[in-house]
N, CA, C and O of each residue as an XYZ file, in Angstrom:
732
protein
N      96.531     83.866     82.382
C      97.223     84.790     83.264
C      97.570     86.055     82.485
O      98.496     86.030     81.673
N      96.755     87.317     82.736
C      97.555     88.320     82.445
C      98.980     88.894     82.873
O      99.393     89.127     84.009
N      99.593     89.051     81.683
C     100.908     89.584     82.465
C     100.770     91.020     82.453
O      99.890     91.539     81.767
N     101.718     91.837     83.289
C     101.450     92.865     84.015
C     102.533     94.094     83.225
O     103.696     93.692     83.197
N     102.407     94.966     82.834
C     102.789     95.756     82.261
C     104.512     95.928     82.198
O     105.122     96.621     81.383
N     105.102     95.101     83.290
C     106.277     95.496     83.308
C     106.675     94.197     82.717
O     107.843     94.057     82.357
N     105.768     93.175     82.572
C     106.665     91.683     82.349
C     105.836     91.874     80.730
O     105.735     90.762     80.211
N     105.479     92.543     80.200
C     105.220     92.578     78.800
C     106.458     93.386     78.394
O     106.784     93.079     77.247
N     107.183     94.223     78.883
C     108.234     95.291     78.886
C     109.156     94.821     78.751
O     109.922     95.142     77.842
N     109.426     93.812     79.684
C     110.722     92.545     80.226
C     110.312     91.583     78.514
O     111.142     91.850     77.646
N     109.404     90.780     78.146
C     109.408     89.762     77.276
C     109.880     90.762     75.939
O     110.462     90.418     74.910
N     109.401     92.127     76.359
C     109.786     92.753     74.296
C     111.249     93.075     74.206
O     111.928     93.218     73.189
N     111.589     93.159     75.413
C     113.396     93.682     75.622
C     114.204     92.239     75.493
O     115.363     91.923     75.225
N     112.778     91.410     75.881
C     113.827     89.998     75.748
C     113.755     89.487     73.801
O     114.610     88.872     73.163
N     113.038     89.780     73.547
C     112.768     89.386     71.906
C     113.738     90.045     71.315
O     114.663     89.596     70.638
N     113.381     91.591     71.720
C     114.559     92.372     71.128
C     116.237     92.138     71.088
O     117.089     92.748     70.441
N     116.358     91.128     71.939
C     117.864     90.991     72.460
C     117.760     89.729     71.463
O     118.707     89.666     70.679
N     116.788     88.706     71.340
C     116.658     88.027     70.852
C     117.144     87.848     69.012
O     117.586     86.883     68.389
N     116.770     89.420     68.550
C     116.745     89.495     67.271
C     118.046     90.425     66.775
O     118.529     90.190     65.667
N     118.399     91.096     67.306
C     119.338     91.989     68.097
C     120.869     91.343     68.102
O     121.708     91.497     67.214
N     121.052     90.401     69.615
C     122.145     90.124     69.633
C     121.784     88.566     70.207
O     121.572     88.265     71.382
N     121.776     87.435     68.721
C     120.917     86.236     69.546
C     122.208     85.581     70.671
O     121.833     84.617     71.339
N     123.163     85.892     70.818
C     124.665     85.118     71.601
C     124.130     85.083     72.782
O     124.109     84.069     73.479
N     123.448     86.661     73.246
C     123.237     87.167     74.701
C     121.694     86.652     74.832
O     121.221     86.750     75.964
N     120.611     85.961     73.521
C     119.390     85.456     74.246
C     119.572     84.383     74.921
O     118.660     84.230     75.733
N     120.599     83.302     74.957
C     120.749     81.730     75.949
C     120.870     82.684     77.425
O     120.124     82.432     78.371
N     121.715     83.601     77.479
C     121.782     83.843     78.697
C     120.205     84.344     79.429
O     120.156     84.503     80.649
N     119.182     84.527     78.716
C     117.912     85.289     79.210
C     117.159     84.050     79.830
O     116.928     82.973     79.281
N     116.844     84.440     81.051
C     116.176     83.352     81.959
C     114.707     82.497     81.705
O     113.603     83.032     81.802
N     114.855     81.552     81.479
C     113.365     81.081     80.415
C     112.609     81.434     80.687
O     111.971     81.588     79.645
N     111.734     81.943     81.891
C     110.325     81.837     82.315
C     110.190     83.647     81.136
O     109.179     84.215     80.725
N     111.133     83.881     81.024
C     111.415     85.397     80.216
C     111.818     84.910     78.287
O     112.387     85.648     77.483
N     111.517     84.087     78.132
C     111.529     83.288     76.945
C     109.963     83.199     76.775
O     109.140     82.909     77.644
N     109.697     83.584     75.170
C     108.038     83.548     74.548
C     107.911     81.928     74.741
O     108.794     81.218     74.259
N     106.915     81.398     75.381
C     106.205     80.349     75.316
C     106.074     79.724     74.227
O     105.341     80.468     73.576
N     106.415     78.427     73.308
C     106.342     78.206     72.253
C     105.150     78.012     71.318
O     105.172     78.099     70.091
N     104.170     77.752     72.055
C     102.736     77.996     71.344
C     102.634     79.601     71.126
O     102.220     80.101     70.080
N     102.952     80.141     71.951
C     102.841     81.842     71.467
C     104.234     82.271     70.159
O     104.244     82.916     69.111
N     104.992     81.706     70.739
C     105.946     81.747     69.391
C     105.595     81.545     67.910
O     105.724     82.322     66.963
N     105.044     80.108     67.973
C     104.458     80.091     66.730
C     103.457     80.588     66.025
O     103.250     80.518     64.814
N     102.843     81.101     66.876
C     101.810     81.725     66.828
C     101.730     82.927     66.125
O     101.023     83.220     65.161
N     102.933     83.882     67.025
C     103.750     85.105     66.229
C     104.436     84.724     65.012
O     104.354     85.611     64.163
N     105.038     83.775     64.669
C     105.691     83.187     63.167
C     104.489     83.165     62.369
O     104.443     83.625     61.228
N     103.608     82.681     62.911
C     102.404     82.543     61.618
C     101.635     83.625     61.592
O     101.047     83.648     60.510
N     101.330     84.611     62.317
C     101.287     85.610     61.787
C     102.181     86.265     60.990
O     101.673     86.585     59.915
N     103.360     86.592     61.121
C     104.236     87.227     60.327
C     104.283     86.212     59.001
O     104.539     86.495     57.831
N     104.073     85.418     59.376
C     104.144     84.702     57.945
C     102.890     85.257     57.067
O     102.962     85.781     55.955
N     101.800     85.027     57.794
C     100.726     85.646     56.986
C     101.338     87.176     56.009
O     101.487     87.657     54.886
N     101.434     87.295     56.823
C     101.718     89.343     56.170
C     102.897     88.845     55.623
O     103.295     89.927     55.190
N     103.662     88.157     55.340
C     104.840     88.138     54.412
C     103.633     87.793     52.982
O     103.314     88.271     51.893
N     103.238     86.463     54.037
C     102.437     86.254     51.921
C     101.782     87.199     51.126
O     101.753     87.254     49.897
N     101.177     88.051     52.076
C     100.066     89.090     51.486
C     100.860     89.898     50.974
O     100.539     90.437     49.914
N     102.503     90.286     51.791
C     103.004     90.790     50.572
C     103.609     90.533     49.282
O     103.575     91.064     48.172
N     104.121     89.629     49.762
C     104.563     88.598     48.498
C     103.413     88.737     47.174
O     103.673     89.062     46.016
N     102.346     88.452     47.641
C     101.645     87.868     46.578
C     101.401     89.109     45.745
O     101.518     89.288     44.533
N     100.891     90.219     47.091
C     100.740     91.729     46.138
C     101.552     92.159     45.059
O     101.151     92.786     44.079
N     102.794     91.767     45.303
C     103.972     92.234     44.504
C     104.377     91.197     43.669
O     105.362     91.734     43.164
N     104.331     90.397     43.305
C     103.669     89.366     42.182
C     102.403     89.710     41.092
O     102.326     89.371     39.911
N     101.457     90.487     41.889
C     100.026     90.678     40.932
C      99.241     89.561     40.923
O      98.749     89.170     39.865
N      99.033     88.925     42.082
C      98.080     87.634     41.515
C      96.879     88.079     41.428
O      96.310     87.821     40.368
N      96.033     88.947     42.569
C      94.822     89.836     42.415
C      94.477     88.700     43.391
O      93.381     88.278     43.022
N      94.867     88.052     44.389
C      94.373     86.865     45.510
C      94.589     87.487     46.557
O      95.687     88.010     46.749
N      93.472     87.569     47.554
C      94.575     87.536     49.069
C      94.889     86.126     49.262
O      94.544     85.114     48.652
N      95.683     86.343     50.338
C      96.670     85.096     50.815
C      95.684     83.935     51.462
O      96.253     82.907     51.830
N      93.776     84.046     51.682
C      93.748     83.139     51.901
C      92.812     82.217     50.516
O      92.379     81.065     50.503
N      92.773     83.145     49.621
C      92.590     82.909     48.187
C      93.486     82.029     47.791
O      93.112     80.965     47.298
N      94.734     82.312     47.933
C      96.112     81.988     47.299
C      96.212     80.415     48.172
O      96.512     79.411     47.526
N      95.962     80.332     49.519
C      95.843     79.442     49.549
C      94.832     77.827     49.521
O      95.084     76.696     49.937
N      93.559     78.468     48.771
C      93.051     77.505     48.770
C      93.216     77.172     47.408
O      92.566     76.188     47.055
N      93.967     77.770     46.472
C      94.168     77.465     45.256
C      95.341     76.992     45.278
O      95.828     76.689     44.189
N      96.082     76.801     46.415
C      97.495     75.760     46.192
C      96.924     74.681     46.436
O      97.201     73.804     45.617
N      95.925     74.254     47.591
C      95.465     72.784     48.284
C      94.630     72.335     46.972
O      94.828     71.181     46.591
N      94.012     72.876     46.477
C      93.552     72.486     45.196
C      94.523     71.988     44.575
O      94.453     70.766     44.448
N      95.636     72.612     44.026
C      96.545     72.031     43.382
C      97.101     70.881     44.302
O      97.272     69.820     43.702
N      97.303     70.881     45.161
C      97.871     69.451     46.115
C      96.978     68.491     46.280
O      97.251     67.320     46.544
N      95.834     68.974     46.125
C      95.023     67.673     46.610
C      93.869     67.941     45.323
O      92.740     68.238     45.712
N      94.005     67.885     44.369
C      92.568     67.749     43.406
C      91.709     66.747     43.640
O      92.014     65.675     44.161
N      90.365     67.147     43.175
C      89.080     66.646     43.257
C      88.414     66.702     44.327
O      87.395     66.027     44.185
N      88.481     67.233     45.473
C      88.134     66.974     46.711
C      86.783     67.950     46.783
O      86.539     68.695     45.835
N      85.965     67.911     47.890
C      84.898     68.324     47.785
C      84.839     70.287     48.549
O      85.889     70.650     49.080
N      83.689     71.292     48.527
C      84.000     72.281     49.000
C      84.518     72.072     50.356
O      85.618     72.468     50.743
N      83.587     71.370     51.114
C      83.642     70.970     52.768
C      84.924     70.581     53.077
O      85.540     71.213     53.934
N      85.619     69.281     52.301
C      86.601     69.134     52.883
C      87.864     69.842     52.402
O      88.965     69.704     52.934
N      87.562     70.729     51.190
C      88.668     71.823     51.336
C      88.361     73.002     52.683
O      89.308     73.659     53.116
N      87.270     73.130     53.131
C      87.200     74.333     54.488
C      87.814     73.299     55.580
O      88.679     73.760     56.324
N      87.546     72.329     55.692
C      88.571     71.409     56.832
C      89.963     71.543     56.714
O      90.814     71.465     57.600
N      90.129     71.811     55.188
C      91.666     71.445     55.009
C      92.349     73.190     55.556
O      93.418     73.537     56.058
N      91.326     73.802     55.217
C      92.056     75.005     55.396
C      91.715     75.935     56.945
O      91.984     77.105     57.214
N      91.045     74.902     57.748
C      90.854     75.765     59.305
C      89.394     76.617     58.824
O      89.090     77.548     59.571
N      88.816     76.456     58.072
C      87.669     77.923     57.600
C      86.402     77.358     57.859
O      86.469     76.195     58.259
N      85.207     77.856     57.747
C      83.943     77.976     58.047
C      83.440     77.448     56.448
O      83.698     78.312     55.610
N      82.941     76.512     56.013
C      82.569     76.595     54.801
C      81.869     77.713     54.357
O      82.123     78.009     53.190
N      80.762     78.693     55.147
C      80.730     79.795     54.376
C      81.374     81.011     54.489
O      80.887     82.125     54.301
N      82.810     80.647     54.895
C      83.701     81.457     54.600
C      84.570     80.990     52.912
O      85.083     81.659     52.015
N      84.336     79.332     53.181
C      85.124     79.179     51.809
C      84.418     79.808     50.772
O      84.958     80.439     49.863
N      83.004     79.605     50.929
C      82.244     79.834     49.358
C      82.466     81.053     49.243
O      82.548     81.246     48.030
N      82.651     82.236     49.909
C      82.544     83.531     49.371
C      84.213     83.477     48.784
O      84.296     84.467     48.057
N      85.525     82.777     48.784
C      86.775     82.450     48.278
C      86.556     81.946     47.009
O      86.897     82.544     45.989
N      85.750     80.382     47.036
C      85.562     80.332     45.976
C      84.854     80.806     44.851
O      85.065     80.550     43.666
N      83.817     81.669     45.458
C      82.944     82.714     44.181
C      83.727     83.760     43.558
O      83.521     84.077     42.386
N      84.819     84.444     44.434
C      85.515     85.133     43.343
C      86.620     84.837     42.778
O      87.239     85.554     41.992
N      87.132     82.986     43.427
C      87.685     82.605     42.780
C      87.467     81.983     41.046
O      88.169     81.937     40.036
N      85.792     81.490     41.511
C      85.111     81.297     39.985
C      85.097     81.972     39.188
O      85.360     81.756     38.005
N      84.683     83.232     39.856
C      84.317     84.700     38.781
C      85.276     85.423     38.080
O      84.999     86.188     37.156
N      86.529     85.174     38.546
C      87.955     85.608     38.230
C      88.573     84.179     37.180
O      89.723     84.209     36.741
N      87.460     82.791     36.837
C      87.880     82.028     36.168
C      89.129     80.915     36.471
O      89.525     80.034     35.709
N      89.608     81.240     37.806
C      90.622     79.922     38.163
C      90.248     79.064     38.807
O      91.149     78.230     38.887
N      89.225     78.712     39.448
C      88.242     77.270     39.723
C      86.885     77.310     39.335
O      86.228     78.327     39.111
N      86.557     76.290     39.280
C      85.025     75.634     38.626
C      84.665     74.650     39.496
O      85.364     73.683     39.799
N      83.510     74.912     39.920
C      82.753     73.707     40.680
C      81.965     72.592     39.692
O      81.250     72.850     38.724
N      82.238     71.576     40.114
C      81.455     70.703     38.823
C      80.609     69.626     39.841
O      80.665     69.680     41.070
N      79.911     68.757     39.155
C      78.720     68.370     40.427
C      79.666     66.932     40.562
O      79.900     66.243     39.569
N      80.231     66.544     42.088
C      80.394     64.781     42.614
C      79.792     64.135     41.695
O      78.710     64.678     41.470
N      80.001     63.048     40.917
C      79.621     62.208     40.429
C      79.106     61.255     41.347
O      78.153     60.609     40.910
N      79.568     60.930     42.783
C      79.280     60.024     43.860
C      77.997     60.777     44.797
O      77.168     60.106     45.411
N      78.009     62.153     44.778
C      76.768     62.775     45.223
C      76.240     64.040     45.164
O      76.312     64.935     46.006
N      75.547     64.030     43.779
C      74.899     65.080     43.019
C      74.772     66.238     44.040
O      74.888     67.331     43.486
N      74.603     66.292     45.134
C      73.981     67.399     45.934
C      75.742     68.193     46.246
O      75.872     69.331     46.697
N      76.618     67.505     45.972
C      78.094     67.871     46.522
C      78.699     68.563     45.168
O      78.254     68.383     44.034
N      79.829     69.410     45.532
C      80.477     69.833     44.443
C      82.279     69.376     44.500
O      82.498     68.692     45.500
N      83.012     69.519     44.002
C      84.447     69.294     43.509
C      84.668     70.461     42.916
O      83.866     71.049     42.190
N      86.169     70.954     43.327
C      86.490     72.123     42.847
C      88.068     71.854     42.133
O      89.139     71.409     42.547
N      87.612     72.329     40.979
C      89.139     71.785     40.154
C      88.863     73.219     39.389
O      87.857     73.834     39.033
N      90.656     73.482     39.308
C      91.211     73.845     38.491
C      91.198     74.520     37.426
O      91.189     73.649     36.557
N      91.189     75.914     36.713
C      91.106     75.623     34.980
C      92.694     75.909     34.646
O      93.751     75.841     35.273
N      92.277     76.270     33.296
C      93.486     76.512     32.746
C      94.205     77.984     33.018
O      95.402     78.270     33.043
N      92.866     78.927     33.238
C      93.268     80.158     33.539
C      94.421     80.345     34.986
O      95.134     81.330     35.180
N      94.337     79.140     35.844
C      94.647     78.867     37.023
C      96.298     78.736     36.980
O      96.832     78.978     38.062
N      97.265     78.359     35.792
C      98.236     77.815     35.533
C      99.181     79.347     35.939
O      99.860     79.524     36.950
N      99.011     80.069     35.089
C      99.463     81.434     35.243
C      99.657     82.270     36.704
O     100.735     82.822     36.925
N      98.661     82.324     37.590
C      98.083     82.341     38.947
C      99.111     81.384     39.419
O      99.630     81.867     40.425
N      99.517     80.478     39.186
C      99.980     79.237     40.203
C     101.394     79.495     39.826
O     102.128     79.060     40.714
N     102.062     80.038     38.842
C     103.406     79.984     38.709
C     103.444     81.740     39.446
O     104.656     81.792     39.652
N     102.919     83.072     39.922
C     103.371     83.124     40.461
C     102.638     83.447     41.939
O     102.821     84.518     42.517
N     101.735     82.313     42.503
C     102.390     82.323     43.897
C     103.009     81.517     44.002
O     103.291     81.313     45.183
N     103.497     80.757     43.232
C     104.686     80.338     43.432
C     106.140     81.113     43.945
O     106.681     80.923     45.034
N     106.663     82.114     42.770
C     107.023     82.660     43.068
C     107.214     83.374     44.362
O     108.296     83.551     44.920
N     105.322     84.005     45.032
C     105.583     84.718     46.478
C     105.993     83.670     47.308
O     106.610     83.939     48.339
N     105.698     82.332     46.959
C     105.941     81.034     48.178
C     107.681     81.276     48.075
O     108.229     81.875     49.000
N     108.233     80.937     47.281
C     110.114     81.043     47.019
C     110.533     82.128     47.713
O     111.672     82.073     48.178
N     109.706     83.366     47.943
C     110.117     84.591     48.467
C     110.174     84.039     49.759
O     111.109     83.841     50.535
N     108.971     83.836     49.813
C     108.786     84.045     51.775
C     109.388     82.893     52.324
O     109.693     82.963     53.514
N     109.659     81.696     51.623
C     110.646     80.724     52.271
C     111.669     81.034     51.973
O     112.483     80.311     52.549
N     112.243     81.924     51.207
C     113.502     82.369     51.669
C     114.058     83.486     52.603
O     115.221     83.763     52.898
N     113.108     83.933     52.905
C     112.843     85.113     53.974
C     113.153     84.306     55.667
O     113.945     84.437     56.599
N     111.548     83.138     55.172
C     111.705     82.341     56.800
C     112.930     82.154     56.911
O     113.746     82.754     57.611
N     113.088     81.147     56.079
C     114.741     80.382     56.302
C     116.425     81.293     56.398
O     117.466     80.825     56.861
N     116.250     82.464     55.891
C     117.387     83.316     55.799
C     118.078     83.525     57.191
O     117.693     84.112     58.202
N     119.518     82.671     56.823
C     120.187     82.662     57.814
C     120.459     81.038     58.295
O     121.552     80.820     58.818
N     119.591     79.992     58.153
C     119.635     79.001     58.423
C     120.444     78.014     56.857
O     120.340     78.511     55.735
N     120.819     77.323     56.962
C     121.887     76.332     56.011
C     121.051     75.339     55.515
O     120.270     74.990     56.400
N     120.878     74.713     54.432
C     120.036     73.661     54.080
C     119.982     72.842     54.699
O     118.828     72.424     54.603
N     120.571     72.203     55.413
C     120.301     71.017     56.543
C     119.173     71.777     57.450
O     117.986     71.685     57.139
N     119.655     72.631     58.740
C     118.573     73.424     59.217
C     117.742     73.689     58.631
O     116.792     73.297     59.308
N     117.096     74.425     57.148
C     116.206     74.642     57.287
C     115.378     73.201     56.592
O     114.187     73.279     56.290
N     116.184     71.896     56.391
C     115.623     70.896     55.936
C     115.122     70.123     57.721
O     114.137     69.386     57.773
N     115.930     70.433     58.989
C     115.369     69.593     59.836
C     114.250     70.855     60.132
O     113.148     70.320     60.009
N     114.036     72.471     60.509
C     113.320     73.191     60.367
C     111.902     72.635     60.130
O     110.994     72.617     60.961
N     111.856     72.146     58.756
C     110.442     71.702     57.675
C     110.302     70.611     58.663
O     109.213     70.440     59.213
N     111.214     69.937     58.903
C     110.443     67.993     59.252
C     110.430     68.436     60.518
O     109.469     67.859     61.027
N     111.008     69.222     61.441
C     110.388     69.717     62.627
C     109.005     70.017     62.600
O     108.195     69.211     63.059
N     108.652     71.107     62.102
C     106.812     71.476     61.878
C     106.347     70.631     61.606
O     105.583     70.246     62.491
N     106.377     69.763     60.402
C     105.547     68.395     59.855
C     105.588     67.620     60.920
O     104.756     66.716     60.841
N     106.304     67.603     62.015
C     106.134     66.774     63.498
C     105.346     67.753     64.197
O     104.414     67.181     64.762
N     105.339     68.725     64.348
C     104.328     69.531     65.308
C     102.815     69.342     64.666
O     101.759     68.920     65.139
N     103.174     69.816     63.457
C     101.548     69.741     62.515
C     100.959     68.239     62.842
O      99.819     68.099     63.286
N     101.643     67.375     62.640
C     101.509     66.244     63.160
C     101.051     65.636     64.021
O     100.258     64.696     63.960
N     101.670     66.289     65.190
C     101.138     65.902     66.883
C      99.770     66.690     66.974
O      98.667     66.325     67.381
N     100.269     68.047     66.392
C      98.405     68.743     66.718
C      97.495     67.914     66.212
O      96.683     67.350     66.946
N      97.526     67.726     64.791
C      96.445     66.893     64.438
C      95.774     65.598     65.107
O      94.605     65.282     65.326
N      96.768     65.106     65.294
C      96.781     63.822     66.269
C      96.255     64.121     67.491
O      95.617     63.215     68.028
N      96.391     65.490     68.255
C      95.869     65.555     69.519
C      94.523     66.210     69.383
O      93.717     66.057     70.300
N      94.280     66.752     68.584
C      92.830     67.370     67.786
C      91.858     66.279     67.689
O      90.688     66.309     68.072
N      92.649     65.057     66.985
C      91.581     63.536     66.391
C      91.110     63.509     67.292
O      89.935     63.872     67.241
N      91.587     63.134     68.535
C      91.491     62.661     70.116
C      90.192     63.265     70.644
O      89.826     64.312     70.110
N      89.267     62.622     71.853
C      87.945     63.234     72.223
C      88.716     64.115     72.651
O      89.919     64.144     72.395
N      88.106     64.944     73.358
C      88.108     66.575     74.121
C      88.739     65.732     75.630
O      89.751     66.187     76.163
N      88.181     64.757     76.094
C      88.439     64.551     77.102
C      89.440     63.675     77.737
O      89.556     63.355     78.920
N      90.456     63.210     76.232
C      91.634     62.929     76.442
C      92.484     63.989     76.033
O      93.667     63.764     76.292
N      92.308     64.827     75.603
C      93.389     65.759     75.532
C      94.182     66.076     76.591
O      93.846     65.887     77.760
N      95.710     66.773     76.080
C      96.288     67.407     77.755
C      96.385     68.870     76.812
O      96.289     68.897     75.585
N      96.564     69.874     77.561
C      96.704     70.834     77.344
C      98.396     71.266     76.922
O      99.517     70.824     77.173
N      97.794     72.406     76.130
C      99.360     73.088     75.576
C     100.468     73.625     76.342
O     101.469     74.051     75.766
């Protein structure tokens, strides 16, 4: 459904009130409330552009989706190229052109599966250690950015909130096409 020029007008006055003066957003009538798949949607974008800045201003010389296939590496070592592009939503030949200047820049190495020569594993070097302490750093930034304003409890039910959404998506993703319900 396209919405119509005046109810795009109505939802930005409602965000705005939202960010503005949040006391007076309960009073805003839901159907005038962002849809929560579009919500998050807008969070993860802005999240994106937080990391990219983050990271810029750190110096890692990564974009943010560099930066992140060199954290899942670090979370999950040994794993193969393919199922790092699963892990990360990407096209495997979107990963390889990540990981070639991630090679060429010396913070991962492909080495050949021992279980199947034709496959590769992407680990780590040492050059990688340096790189990893600080996006680290941009990660501490931008979760303190998300979370600013929220109390450690909140932003601790916050986290196990998403890890339940991330959760259910995945779970409704596993599922054929033709049990799914829609968003």
């Amino acid at each position: 459904m396209e919405l119509s020029v005046v109810n795009k007008e109505t939802l930005l006055y409602a965000l705005l009130i939202k960010m503005t003066e949040p006391a007076l957003f309960s009073s805003i009538p839901e159907p005038l409330q962002p849809p929560l798949g579009l919500l998050l949607t807008d969070v993860a974008r802005l999240l994106r552009r937080r990391l990219e800045a983050a990271l810029e201003q750190v110096d890692t010389g990564l974009t943010s989706a560099e930066a992140r296939a060199v954290n899942i590496i670090r979370r999950m070592p040994g794993r193969r190229q393919g199922v790092l592009a699963e892990l990360m939503g990407i096209e495997p030949m979107t990963l390889v052109g990540h990981l070639d200047r991630l090679e060429r820049a010396g913070i991962i190495r492909r080495v050949v599966d021992p279980a199947d020569r034709r496959a590769r594993i992407i680990e780590l070097t040492e050059a990688a250690r340096p790189v990893l302490l600080r996006i680290d750093e941009a990660l501490v930034q931008v979760r303190s950015e998300l979370t600013a304003g929220l109390d450690d409890t909140q932003a601790a039910q916050l986290h196990g909130l998403l890890l339940h959404v991330l959760s259910s998506l995945c779970d409704a993703d596993a599922r054929p096409s033709s049990l799914r319900t829609s968003v």
